[in-house]
Structure formats: structure tokens, C-alpha cells
């Protein structure tokens, strides 16, 4: 009997974002790629053998060539259930020795043998969602921190500090920090500026090292003037538009946006694809679906990145943290965030057209948090995760939707409506007009919206529109009529328009 084992890294966004600084995220990406690389690939690149090499050297354990290739999931099989499971647990421990903050899940299943025929269940049958309860699972989570007397790591403030870091980085506060084991490992890579893995194949980035892959793709397409990566998120926030001078904005300093985008209902889609695969006796359609989504993501990320590169740029204005399967986590200058988001969703929509199973179609939602660059990445990711969930709920997990939070303006508890991509495009004329209006008029509109009473709000707005032509014109373009009927949704739409306008291109 064969036992199949998967060892997978989970909650990677949260782990990568444990660092407050970009060097920490980059170091973790590098380490995760090295840890999950195949022994053959590591040998080819001349780097230290990954923990998987130790597992495959155990007797009775071999690679599972049928496994679907997913970045961050290591698959193998064994002839004895005990040995295979123990090998999985060993692998999880090895991964977590190197990065103690990782969440790692070990899952295994043993194929049954039909007594009459002596034929063993196939691997594809075991992947059937109907069999999911037969998979046994053990999840290793980061240990909760229990000794408050110990000094905490300067970088993540999650685990006790156990190492003294070496040379200072531009974004270190004052002195070189004292770090926990997880952050210290990140720092090692960052200090050596390692970029071992840019891509797996010529066209496909590794899920955890998208940044250097994207940089190389963009530079190849540019031919000549090469862009570099930014040093830290603060520098990313400083990449403002030269043409923004004289615009109504007065808050251009040092803001970044973090976009978390994720496909909708992909779980159900893949279940449907799997059922079709079992019926057809072939995984071709399933592979095509997964490949199609991955390629659409690549097309959309490259197009959206190119869209926001400005003539004077010498750095890449986009820092993708993770991109894999159907999700993307990316930082960029706040001033370019809307242009990026619209282009990304639009291009993904085009590229993913026709992808699906039966009448289920691929769609995508996004959460975007705009904040000062110094807000720790961990907090940004946490907020973006919540926004993404709301964006998905807002369209019942089927559609092209997004929502956002402008932390500086809205405060951490603020909230905006869930918008659809289509809805935003409908409002583009109003947004374009709003961007050209005088700061005074924009402020006056904001002033009317602070009233608690809708009737009072409508009256003030109507009065303002009578006095100021451009306010009237804006309301016309936005389809809002304070003199006619003005309800709660109009008020919220207007508030949202003002919020979007803060960083609209
Ligand atoms: Zn730490």
C-alpha cells in the first residue's frame, strides 16, 4: 500500500509580513524558496541541499511525480504509512527550525487495495474532494509567546530576541536590531542580497519570489534603461507623480498602498473541475484551468505594472510580495494605486475570459489599504485581508469587486462601500472631473457630508451646488440630485468618491 504525503506552507502572507521592513519580507521569500526547492533544482543552482533531500534519502520514501506542482507544497510517497508520516513530520520540523514563524501542514492518506482485484486506488482518486476526510492532517503553528520578561525581537515584536543583527540597513531605526531566530534568518539573506531564484521556468515566477522575476521581465521589455528594486517601503512611498504639482492634494508624502487580490470561488471551481477530470479519466482540463488562471495573473500583473511606470522612474514602482495560484499581494506608491488596481482587474478579467467549468466562471475581488509607508507590513496585511473578505461578501463571492481603507484619512475603523469594477468605470467621468476641481470646492463638499441628518446634508449640498458651478457639474456627472431625492446610498457614494479622489491618478 502506498501512503501519499503533502507538506505545505500555510498562511504565507501573514508569515512574510511578520517583518516591519521590506528586507525582512525579501529575506523570508528567499528562505522559503530555498526551503521548498526540489533537491535537483538546488543542486543545479549550486546551493545548499533543501530539507526535502534528507527526506528523499530515507529508505522507502520517494518523490510523488503525479502530484500537482504547487509552490510551497512538497509531495512524496512511501511504502509504509508510519515511515511516510514520520518523514512528513520530520520535514515540517526541519522547515520550522529554519523559519520558526512558519505555519506548516502535514497531510497524508494511504491508498486502499481492492481485495478482489488487488488493484490499488489511484492518486487522482484520492484527490477527489469526496475523499478529503480520509486525509489525516497535523498543523504546526508558530508557538505562542509566553515569557513576557524577555526582550522581544525589534523587527517582528512577536518572538523573543535571540540574535544580534549585523550591519545597518537604510530603514533600521538607529542601531542594528536584535532579532528572533526567524527574522535573523531573513536578515542573513537580506545582507547578502541574495536573489537565488528569479524564476522556475522561463515564463513562470516562483510564488514566493515574484519581485525579482517581475523586475527582470519588465527590464527585458524595456531594453536599455534598467529599473532597480526599491530599497524599502518608505522609498516606494516617495515615488510621487511629477505632474501632481498644483493638484488638489496636499498629502503626497510617503504613502503606500497594499493590494490583496484573490480569485472568487476557486475552491468550488476546482471541485467541479476535479469531478469532470475523474469522469473523463484525465486531469487535462483541470491543469488547463489552473494554468489559465496563473497565466492570466501574470498578464494582469505585468500590464498593471507597466501602466504605472512613469518616464522619470529609475526604480520599479511595484513590490509584489506573493503571487501564486489565484492570489496577489503587492505594495505600490499610493499615488498610483487606483490606476494599478483598475488595470490589474481589467486585464485579469480579459485574460480569464472563458475560464471556468460549466457555468461557473473565474472572477476576482481585492482589498486595498492605503497608509503611511511606515505602518508595519503586518498591520497592512491584516487590514487588507479583512477588506478582501468584505469585498468578496459584497458580491456573494462571484464578481469583480473591491473595497479599500485610507488609514490616514478614515482612521483604522473607517469603512467604504464594496464597489464593483463596472461601478468604478461608470464613475470615472465624475472622478476625472473631481480631480480637476479646486481644493476649496472639494473641501466644501466634504464639509456638507459631515452632517448626521440626511435632509440637512441634502439641503447644504443643494445650496452649495447653486453657489458653485463646479459642484453642480460634479453632482450631475455623478448622477446625484440633492434637490430631487437624496438617500443614504447617494451620501455614501459621494463620500467614497472623495476618498478615491485623494489618490486618483
Ligand atoms: Zn522577529
Short mmCIF file of C-alpha atoms and ligand atoms in Angstrom, two decimals:
data_model
loop_
_atom_site.label_atom_id
_atom_site.label_comp_id
_atom_site.label_asym_id
_atom_site.label_seq_id
_atom_site.Cartn_x
_atom_site.Cartn_y
_atom_site.Cartn_z
CA UNK A 1 0.00 0.00 0.00
CA UNK A 2 1.21 3.47 -0.82
CA UNK A 3 0.96 6.42 1.54
CA UNK A 4 0.98 9.87 -0.07
CA UNK A 5 2.25 12.82 1.96
CA UNK A 6 1.94 16.56 1.30
CA UNK A 7 3.84 19.06 3.42
CA UNK A 8 2.55 22.54 2.71
CA UNK A 9 3.32 26.04 3.93
CA UNK A 10 0.19 27.88 5.01
CA UNK A 11 -0.74 31.47 5.86
CA UNK A 12 2.32 32.60 3.94
CA UNK A 13 1.08 36.20 3.63
CA UNK A 14 0.99 36.54 7.41
CA UNK A 15 4.43 34.97 7.76
CA UNK A 16 6.09 37.13 5.12
CA UNK A 17 4.52 40.20 6.65
CA UNK A 18 5.78 39.49 10.18
CA UNK A 19 8.63 41.83 9.32
CA UNK A 20 8.12 45.54 9.68
CA UNK A 21 10.52 46.22 6.83
CA UNK A 22 10.95 45.22 3.24
CA UNK A 23 14.30 43.49 3.85
CA UNK A 24 12.55 41.07 6.19
CA UNK A 25 9.91 40.18 3.64
CA UNK A 26 12.55 39.74 0.96
CA UNK A 27 14.71 37.58 3.22
CA UNK A 28 11.74 35.38 4.12
CA UNK A 29 10.80 34.97 0.44
CA UNK A 30 14.34 33.89 -0.35
CA UNK A 31 14.45 31.42 2.53
CA UNK A 32 11.04 29.92 1.73
CA UNK A 33 12.04 29.40 -1.89
CA UNK A 34 15.27 27.69 -0.84
CA UNK A 35 13.48 25.51 1.71
CA UNK A 36 10.83 24.32 -0.73
CA UNK A 37 13.01 23.95 -3.79
CA UNK A 38 13.42 20.46 -5.25
CA UNK A 39 16.78 18.87 -4.37
CA UNK A 40 17.58 18.60 -8.09
CA UNK A 41 16.96 22.32 -8.68
CA UNK A 42 19.07 23.25 -5.65
CA UNK A 43 21.93 21.11 -6.91
CA UNK A 44 21.70 22.67 -10.34
CA UNK A 45 21.88 26.15 -8.81
CA UNK A 46 24.75 25.09 -6.56
CA UNK A 47 23.02 25.99 -3.32
CA UNK A 48 22.68 24.12 -0.04
CA UNK A 49 20.51 20.98 -0.26
CA UNK A 50 16.95 21.67 0.95
CA UNK A 51 15.37 19.58 3.76
CA UNK A 52 13.49 17.57 1.13
CA UNK A 53 16.83 15.97 0.14
CA UNK A 54 17.11 14.44 3.61
CA UNK A 55 13.57 13.04 3.34
CA UNK A 56 14.07 11.53 -0.10
CA UNK A 57 17.25 9.83 1.16
CA UNK A 58 15.21 7.87 3.75
CA UNK A 59 14.61 4.26 2.82
CA UNK A 60 11.14 3.51 1.47
CA UNK A 61 10.46 7.18 0.59
CA UNK A 62 10.35 8.50 -2.95
CA UNK A 63 9.15 11.54 -4.87
CA UNK A 64 5.48 11.68 -5.93
CA UNK A 65 5.70 12.51 -9.61
CA UNK A 66 1.93 12.59 -10.02
CA UNK A 67 1.50 15.43 -7.53
CA UNK A 68 0.20 18.70 -8.90
CA UNK A 69 3.06 21.18 -8.86
CA UNK A 70 2.22 23.89 -6.33
CA UNK A 71 4.82 26.30 -4.96
CA UNK A 72 5.19 25.76 -1.22
CA UNK A 73 3.82 22.20 -1.21
CA UNK A 74 6.25 19.28 -1.01
CA UNK A 75 4.89 15.89 -2.02
CA UNK A 76 6.32 12.40 -1.66
CA UNK A 77 5.14 8.85 -1.07
CA UNK A 78 6.19 5.86 0.98
CA UNK A 79 5.50 2.16 1.21
CA UNK A 80 4.82 2.19 4.95
CA UNK A 81 2.26 4.56 6.44
CA UNK A 82 4.27 5.06 9.64
CA UNK A 83 7.51 5.81 7.83
CA UNK A 84 5.85 8.15 5.35
CA UNK A 85 4.03 10.09 8.07
CA UNK A 86 7.19 10.31 10.20
CA UNK A 87 9.09 11.62 7.18
CA UNK A 88 6.40 14.30 6.76
CA UNK A 89 6.65 15.32 10.40
CA UNK A 90 10.45 15.41 10.14
CA UNK A 91 10.23 17.66 7.09
CA UNK A 92 7.85 20.03 8.88
CA UNK A 93 10.25 20.24 11.84
CA UNK A 94 13.19 20.97 9.54
CA UNK A 95 11.28 23.79 7.82
CA UNK A 96 10.34 25.29 11.15
CA UNK A 97 13.85 25.03 12.54
CA UNK A 98 14.92 27.36 9.76
CA UNK A 99 11.88 29.66 9.94
CA UNK A 100 10.17 29.16 13.33
CA UNK A 101 7.35 31.54 12.36
CA UNK A 102 6.09 29.30 9.54
CA UNK A 103 2.74 27.51 9.66
CA UNK A 104 3.22 24.07 8.12
CA UNK A 105 0.59 21.43 7.48
CA UNK A 106 1.43 17.76 7.03
CA UNK A 107 -1.31 15.69 5.42
CA UNK A 108 -1.25 12.07 4.39
CA UNK A 109 -3.51 9.35 3.02
CA UNK A 110 -3.00 5.65 2.39
CA UNK A 111 -4.39 4.12 -0.78
CA UNK A 112 -6.73 1.16 -0.30
CA UNK A 113 -6.31 -2.07 -2.20
CA UNK A 114 -9.40 -3.73 -3.61
CA UNK A 115 -9.41 -7.25 -2.12
CA UNK A 116 -10.91 -8.90 -5.25
CA UNK A 117 -8.63 -7.38 -7.83
CA UNK A 118 -5.59 -6.44 -5.76
CA UNK A 119 -5.62 -3.06 -7.55
CA UNK A 120 -4.62 -0.03 -5.52
CA UNK A 121 -6.55 3.25 -5.60
CA UNK A 122 -5.05 5.81 -7.93
CA UNK A 123 -3.60 9.08 -6.66
CA UNK A 124 -6.14 11.08 -8.68
CA UNK A 125 -8.98 9.24 -6.90
CA UNK A 126 -7.51 10.22 -3.54
CA UNK A 127 -7.51 13.89 -4.59
CA UNK A 128 -11.29 13.71 -5.07
CA UNK A 129 -12.90 16.25 -2.69
CA UNK A 130 -15.20 13.41 -1.59
CA UNK A 131 -12.09 11.73 -0.14
CA UNK A 132 -10.88 14.82 1.68
CA UNK A 133 -11.98 13.48 5.08
CA UNK A 134 -9.71 10.48 4.66
CA UNK A 135 -6.63 12.71 4.58
CA UNK A 136 -5.09 12.93 8.04
CA UNK A 137 -3.65 16.30 8.96
CA UNK A 138 -1.30 17.81 11.51
CA UNK A 139 -0.72 21.57 11.52
CA UNK A 140 2.32 23.19 13.15
CA UNK A 141 1.66 26.80 14.09
CA UNK A 142 4.11 29.35 15.45
CA UNK A 143 4.41 28.77 19.19
CA UNK A 144 2.58 31.40 21.26
CA UNK A 145 4.98 33.61 23.12
CA UNK A 146 4.83 33.04 26.87
CA UNK A 147 7.73 34.75 28.65
CA UNK A 148 7.00 38.45 28.88
CA UNK A 149 10.25 39.19 30.75
CA UNK A 150 12.38 38.52 27.70
CA UNK A 151 13.11 41.31 25.24
CA UNK A 152 11.08 41.00 22.05
CA UNK A 153 12.53 40.93 18.54
CA UNK A 154 12.95 44.50 17.23
CA UNK A 155 11.68 43.52 13.82
CA UNK A 156 8.54 41.41 14.30
CA UNK A 157 7.79 42.06 18.00
CA UNK A 158 6.29 38.57 18.03
CA UNK A 159 9.07 36.31 19.32
CA UNK A 160 11.85 36.86 21.88
CA UNK A 161 15.07 38.38 20.54
CA UNK A 162 17.83 35.79 20.42
CA UNK A 163 20.31 37.19 17.87
CA UNK A 164 22.17 40.44 17.29
CA UNK A 165 21.93 41.57 13.67
CA UNK A 166 24.94 42.74 11.67
CA UNK A 167 25.31 45.83 9.56
CA UNK A 168 22.66 48.51 9.48
CA UNK A 169 20.14 48.94 6.71
CA UNK A 170 18.75 52.26 5.47
CA UNK A 171 15.43 51.57 7.16
CA UNK A 172 16.86 50.40 10.52
CA UNK A 173 15.83 52.72 13.32
CA UNK A 174 19.12 53.95 14.84
CA UNK A 175 21.09 50.83 15.70
CA UNK A 176 21.24 47.35 14.20
CA UNK A 177 18.28 45.45 15.64
CA UNK A 178 18.15 42.47 18.00
CA UNK A 179 16.21 39.74 16.27
CA UNK A 180 14.37 36.47 16.82
CA UNK A 181 15.54 33.33 15.01
CA UNK A 182 13.01 33.79 12.19
CA UNK A 183 13.94 37.40 11.48
CA UNK A 184 17.65 36.65 11.85
CA UNK A 185 17.40 34.10 9.06
CA UNK A 186 15.68 36.71 6.87
CA UNK A 187 18.38 39.22 7.67
CA UNK A 188 21.15 36.88 6.54
CA UNK A 189 19.65 36.73 3.06
CA UNK A 190 18.97 40.43 3.02
CA UNK A 191 22.56 41.27 3.99
CA UNK A 192 23.92 39.14 1.20
CA UNK A 193 21.29 40.50 -1.17
CA UNK A 194 20.58 37.00 -2.37
CA UNK A 195 18.31 36.56 -5.31
CA UNK A 196 18.79 32.88 -5.89
CA UNK A 197 15.51 32.17 -7.52
CA UNK A 198 14.13 34.56 -10.04
CA UNK A 199 12.03 32.04 -11.86
CA UNK A 200 11.38 28.33 -12.08
CA UNK A 201 10.85 28.17 -15.79
CA UNK A 202 11.38 30.87 -18.37
CA UNK A 203 7.86 32.22 -18.02
CA UNK A 204 6.74 31.29 -14.53
CA UNK A 205 7.72 33.09 -11.35
CA UNK A 206 8.04 31.22 -8.09
CA UNK A 207 5.12 32.13 -5.84
CA UNK A 208 7.45 33.50 -3.17
CA UNK A 209 9.96 35.36 -5.34
CA UNK A 210 7.80 37.27 -7.77
CA UNK A 211 9.59 40.55 -7.19
CA UNK A 212 12.88 39.74 -8.95
CA UNK A 213 11.09 37.85 -11.69
CA UNK A 214 8.87 40.86 -12.39
CA UNK A 215 11.86 43.21 -12.37
CA UNK A 216 13.68 41.07 -14.91
CA UNK A 217 10.58 40.71 -17.13
CA UNK A 218 9.94 44.46 -17.11
CA UNK A 219 13.60 45.26 -17.79
CA UNK A 220 13.74 42.84 -20.70
CA UNK A 221 10.73 44.51 -22.26
CA UNK A 222 12.23 47.98 -21.74
CA UNK A 223 15.53 47.22 -23.42
CA UNK A 224 18.09 49.76 -22.22
CA UNK A 225 17.24 51.88 -19.18
CA UNK A 226 17.10 49.25 -16.46
CA UNK A 227 14.97 49.75 -13.38
CA UNK A 228 16.17 48.66 -9.94
CA UNK A 229 14.22 47.44 -6.93
CA UNK A 230 13.37 50.00 -4.23
CA UNK A 231 15.43 49.84 -1.01
CA UNK A 232 12.48 49.95 1.35
CA UNK A 233 8.78 50.75 1.50
CA UNK A 234 9.49 54.36 2.52
CA UNK A 235 11.28 54.88 -0.79
CA UNK A 236 8.33 53.32 -2.59
CA UNK A 237 6.00 55.86 -0.99
CA UNK A 238 8.23 58.69 -2.19
CA UNK A 239 7.64 57.75 -5.82
CA UNK A 240 5.12 60.50 -6.46
CA UNK A 241 3.99 61.83 -9.81
CA UNK A 242 5.99 64.78 -11.07
CA UNK A 243 2.82 66.12 -12.73
CA UNK A 244 0.89 66.09 -9.47
CA UNK A 245 2.20 69.54 -8.53
CA UNK A 246 -0.63 72.05 -8.29
CA UNK A 247 -3.16 69.27 -7.91
CA UNK A 248 -5.61 69.49 -5.01
CA UNK A 249 -3.60 67.03 -2.97
CA UNK A 250 -1.57 68.25 -0.05
CA UNK A 251 -0.73 64.87 1.41
CA UNK A 252 1.70 63.38 -1.05
CA UNK A 253 4.37 62.42 1.39
CA UNK A 254 5.31 58.85 1.86
CA UNK A 255 2.10 56.86 1.43
CA UNK A 256 1.95 53.35 0.04
CA UNK A 257 -0.90 51.05 -0.89
CA UNK A 258 -1.08 47.33 -0.28
CA UNK A 259 -3.36 45.41 -2.64
CA UNK A 260 -4.53 41.91 -1.78
CA UNK A 261 -6.40 40.32 -4.69
CA UNK A 262 -7.79 36.83 -4.78
CA UNK A 263 -9.89 34.72 -7.15
CA UNK A 264 -13.51 34.07 -6.15
CA UNK A 265 -14.97 30.64 -5.52
CA UNK A 266 -11.90 28.89 -6.89
CA UNK A 267 -12.36 26.04 -4.41
CA UNK A 268 -15.77 25.20 -5.88
CA UNK A 269 -14.43 25.68 -9.38
CA UNK A 270 -11.63 23.19 -8.80
CA UNK A 271 -14.02 20.71 -7.22
CA UNK A 272 -16.14 20.89 -10.37
CA UNK A 273 -13.01 20.55 -12.49
CA UNK A 274 -11.95 17.55 -10.45
CA UNK A 275 -15.31 15.83 -10.90
CA UNK A 276 -15.02 16.43 -14.63
CA UNK A 277 -11.45 15.06 -14.53
CA UNK A 278 -12.48 11.84 -12.76
CA UNK A 279 -15.32 11.33 -15.25
CA UNK A 280 -13.09 11.97 -18.23
CA UNK A 281 -10.26 9.95 -16.68
CA UNK A 282 -7.92 12.84 -17.42
CA UNK A 283 -6.67 15.84 -15.47
CA UNK A 284 -6.01 17.84 -18.63
CA UNK A 285 -8.93 20.21 -18.19
CA UNK A 286 -8.06 20.73 -14.54
CA UNK A 287 -4.46 21.53 -15.40
CA UNK A 288 -5.62 23.87 -18.16
CA UNK A 289 -7.81 25.74 -15.68
CA UNK A 290 -5.02 26.14 -13.14
CA UNK A 291 -2.53 27.11 -15.84
CA UNK A 292 -5.01 29.54 -17.38
CA UNK A 293 -5.57 31.32 -14.07
CA UNK A 294 -1.83 31.51 -13.40
CA UNK A 295 -1.18 32.95 -16.84
CA UNK A 296 -3.99 35.48 -16.54
CA UNK A 297 -2.47 36.62 -13.26
CA UNK A 298 0.93 37.09 -14.90
CA UNK A 299 -0.54 39.04 -17.83
CA UNK A 300 -2.51 41.28 -15.47
CA UNK A 301 0.40 41.96 -13.10
CA UNK A 302 2.78 42.84 -15.92
CA UNK A 303 0.27 45.07 -17.68
CA UNK A 304 -0.71 46.90 -14.48
CA UNK A 305 2.95 47.39 -13.57
CA UNK A 306 3.84 48.77 -16.98
CA UNK A 307 0.84 51.06 -16.79
CA UNK A 308 2.15 52.85 -13.69
CA UNK A 309 5.82 53.17 -14.64
CA UNK A 310 6.50 56.85 -15.34
CA UNK A 311 9.15 58.24 -17.71
CA UNK A 312 11.47 59.50 -14.94
CA UNK A 313 11.38 56.32 -12.82
CA UNK A 314 14.63 54.52 -12.05
CA UNK A 315 13.03 52.06 -9.60
CA UNK A 316 10.27 49.53 -10.11
CA UNK A 317 7.17 51.14 -8.54
CA UNK A 318 5.67 47.76 -7.68
CA UNK A 319 6.76 45.34 -4.95
CA UNK A 320 4.91 42.04 -5.28
CA UNK A 321 5.22 40.05 -2.04
CA UNK A 322 3.45 36.85 -3.06
CA UNK A 323 1.76 35.72 -6.23
CA UNK A 324 0.57 32.20 -6.57
CA UNK A 325 -2.43 30.18 -7.62
CA UNK A 326 -5.02 32.90 -7.85
CA UNK A 327 -3.83 35.49 -5.36
CA UNK A 328 -1.58 38.52 -5.37
CA UNK A 329 -0.21 40.64 -2.54
CA UNK A 330 1.58 43.75 -3.75
CA UNK A 331 2.79 47.15 -2.45
CA UNK A 332 2.98 50.29 -4.56
CA UNK A 333 3.08 54.09 -4.23
CA UNK A 334 -0.31 55.37 -3.05
CA UNK A 335 -0.36 57.90 -5.88
CA UNK A 336 -0.51 55.14 -8.44
CA UNK A 337 -2.75 52.68 -6.60
CA UNK A 338 -6.06 53.27 -8.39
CA UNK A 339 -4.54 53.13 -11.82
CA UNK A 340 -2.85 49.86 -10.88
CA UNK A 341 -5.97 48.32 -9.34
CA UNK A 342 -8.23 49.19 -12.28
CA UNK A 343 -5.72 47.97 -14.85
CA UNK A 344 -4.97 44.79 -12.90
CA UNK A 345 -8.62 43.77 -12.52
CA UNK A 346 -9.49 44.77 -16.09
CA UNK A 347 -6.61 42.85 -17.62
CA UNK A 348 -7.26 39.81 -15.45
CA UNK A 349 -10.91 39.92 -16.47
CA UNK A 350 -9.92 39.97 -20.16
CA UNK A 351 -7.28 37.27 -19.81
CA UNK A 352 -9.52 34.99 -17.75
CA UNK A 353 -12.49 35.29 -20.08
CA UNK A 354 -13.88 31.87 -20.85
CA UNK A 355 -12.03 30.21 -17.97
CA UNK A 356 -14.33 28.10 -15.88
CA UNK A 357 -16.22 24.85 -15.59
CA UNK A 358 -19.84 24.55 -16.73
CA UNK A 359 -21.50 27.85 -15.87
CA UNK A 360 -19.03 28.66 -13.08
CA UNK A 361 -16.67 31.44 -14.12
CA UNK A 362 -13.45 32.83 -12.68
CA UNK A 363 -13.75 36.26 -11.07
CA UNK A 364 -11.68 38.27 -8.62
CA UNK A 365 -12.01 40.57 -5.61
CA UNK A 366 -9.48 42.88 -4.00
CA UNK A 367 -8.88 44.74 -0.76
CA UNK A 368 -6.62 47.80 -0.77
CA UNK A 369 -5.16 49.56 2.24
CA UNK A 370 -3.57 52.97 1.79
CA UNK A 371 -1.38 54.15 4.65
CA UNK A 372 1.84 55.84 5.59
CA UNK A 373 4.67 53.60 4.40
CA UNK A 374 5.84 53.21 8.00
CA UNK A 375 2.69 51.34 9.11
CA UNK A 376 4.13 47.85 9.76
CA UNK A 377 3.56 45.49 6.87
CA UNK A 378 1.95 43.01 9.28
CA UNK A 379 -0.78 45.55 10.13
CA UNK A 380 -1.26 46.41 6.48
CA UNK A 381 -1.71 42.74 5.58
CA UNK A 382 -4.17 42.22 8.41
CA UNK A 383 -6.32 45.15 7.27
CA UNK A 384 -6.08 44.12 3.61
CA UNK A 385 -7.24 40.59 4.49
CA UNK A 386 -10.35 41.99 6.19
CA UNK A 387 -11.06 44.31 3.26
CA UNK A 388 -10.69 41.44 0.82
CA UNK A 389 -13.19 39.36 2.79
CA UNK A 390 -15.70 42.22 2.73
CA UNK A 391 -15.16 42.75 -0.99
CA UNK A 392 -15.92 39.08 -1.60
CA UNK A 393 -19.00 39.06 0.63
CA UNK A 394 -20.27 42.18 -1.12
CA UNK A 395 -20.72 40.23 -4.36
CA UNK A 396 -21.51 36.86 -2.75
CA UNK A 397 -18.14 35.51 -3.84
CA UNK A 398 -18.91 35.92 -7.53
CA UNK A 399 -17.94 39.08 -9.36
CA UNK A 400 -15.31 41.78 -9.81
CA UNK A 401 -15.30 43.78 -6.62
CA UNK A 402 -13.06 45.73 -4.28
CA UNK A 403 -13.09 47.90 -1.22
CA UNK A 404 -10.42 50.00 0.46
CA UNK A 405 -9.32 51.87 3.55
CA UNK A 406 -7.32 55.10 3.56
CA UNK A 407 -5.93 54.74 7.08
CA UNK A 408 -4.66 58.32 7.42
CA UNK A 409 -7.98 59.81 6.33
CA UNK A 410 -10.54 57.24 7.50
CA UNK A 411 -8.88 56.05 10.70
CA UNK A 412 -8.41 52.34 11.37
CA UNK A 413 -12.15 51.79 11.94
CA UNK A 414 -13.33 53.56 8.77
CA UNK A 415 -15.25 51.82 6.05
CA UNK A 416 -16.18 52.24 2.42
CA UNK A 417 -18.76 50.52 0.27
CA UNK A 418 -17.90 47.44 -1.73
CA UNK A 419 -17.58 48.67 -5.30
CA UNK A 420 -17.64 46.68 -8.49
CA UNK A 421 -15.13 47.28 -11.25
CA UNK A 422 -18.02 48.21 -13.53
CA UNK A 423 -19.36 50.66 -10.95
CA UNK A 424 -15.97 52.37 -10.77
CA UNK A 425 -15.77 52.66 -14.54
CA UNK A 426 -19.23 54.26 -14.58
CA UNK A 427 -17.96 56.85 -12.12
CA UNK A 428 -14.75 57.62 -13.99
CA UNK A 429 -16.12 60.81 -15.62
CA UNK A 430 -17.10 62.11 -12.19
CA UNK A 431 -13.70 61.16 -10.75
CA UNK A 432 -11.88 62.80 -13.65
CA UNK A 433 -13.87 65.98 -13.09
CA UNK A 434 -13.36 65.86 -9.33
CA UNK A 435 -9.60 65.70 -9.88
CA UNK A 436 -9.71 68.98 -11.83
CA UNK A 437 -11.82 70.84 -9.27
CA UNK A 438 -10.40 73.45 -6.91
CA UNK A 439 -9.31 72.23 -3.48
CA UNK A 440 -11.78 74.69 -2.00
CA UNK A 441 -14.81 73.17 -3.71
CA UNK A 442 -13.74 69.63 -2.83
CA UNK A 443 -13.33 70.65 0.79
CA UNK A 444 -16.74 72.32 0.81
CA UNK A 445 -18.39 69.13 -0.43
CA UNK A 446 -16.58 67.20 2.29
CA UNK A 447 -17.92 69.74 4.78
CA UNK A 448 -21.55 69.14 3.80
CA UNK A 449 -21.12 65.39 4.24
CA UNK A 450 -20.30 65.67 7.93
CA UNK A 451 -23.96 66.34 8.80
CA UNK A 452 -25.64 63.46 10.56
CA UNK A 453 -29.05 64.24 9.14
CA UNK A 454 -29.59 63.26 5.52
CA UNK A 455 -32.12 66.07 4.98
CA UNK A 456 -29.68 68.68 6.27
CA UNK A 457 -26.93 67.16 4.16
CA UNK A 458 -29.08 67.38 1.01
CA UNK A 459 -30.01 70.99 1.79
CA UNK A 460 -26.40 72.04 2.31
CA UNK A 461 -25.34 70.25 -0.84
CA UNK A 462 -28.13 71.83 -2.88
CA UNK A 463 -27.19 75.26 -1.58
CA UNK A 464 -23.52 74.64 -2.40
CA UNK A 465 -24.40 73.46 -5.92
CA UNK A 466 -26.39 76.66 -6.53
CA UNK A 467 -23.48 78.82 -5.50
CA UNK A 468 -20.61 76.87 -7.05
CA UNK A 469 -20.88 75.76 -10.66
CA UNK A 470 -18.28 73.03 -10.50
CA UNK A 471 -20.07 71.38 -7.58
CA UNK A 472 -23.29 71.30 -9.60
CA UNK A 473 -21.41 69.88 -12.56
CA UNK A 474 -19.82 67.17 -10.42
CA UNK A 475 -23.16 66.14 -8.94
CA UNK A 476 -24.60 65.93 -12.47
CA UNK A 477 -21.75 63.72 -13.61
CA UNK A 478 -22.15 61.51 -10.55
CA UNK A 479 -25.92 61.29 -11.10
CA UNK A 480 -26.64 62.74 -7.64
CA UNK A 481 -29.62 65.11 -7.26
CA UNK A 482 -29.82 66.66 -3.78
CA UNK A 483 -32.89 68.70 -4.76
CA UNK A 484 -34.81 65.70 -6.05
CA UNK A 485 -34.17 62.62 -3.98
CA UNK A 486 -31.09 62.13 -1.88
CA UNK A 487 -30.71 58.97 0.11
CA UNK A 488 -28.12 57.21 2.20
CA UNK A 489 -26.56 55.48 -0.80
CA UNK A 490 -26.01 58.86 -2.51
CA UNK A 491 -24.28 60.17 0.59
CA UNK A 492 -22.05 57.13 0.80
CA UNK A 493 -21.26 57.25 -2.92
CA UNK A 494 -20.21 60.89 -2.61
CA UNK A 495 -18.05 60.15 0.44
CA UNK A 496 -16.42 57.27 -1.44
CA UNK A 497 -15.78 59.47 -4.49
CA UNK A 498 -13.98 62.00 -2.29
CA UNK A 499 -11.92 59.20 -0.76
CA UNK A 500 -10.95 57.73 -4.13
CA UNK A 501 -10.13 61.21 -5.36
CA UNK A 502 -7.40 61.58 -2.73
CA UNK A 503 -5.20 59.19 -4.68
CA UNK A 504 -6.89 59.12 -8.08
CA UNK A 505 -4.43 59.41 -10.95
ZN1 LIG B 1 11.42 38.57 14.75
#
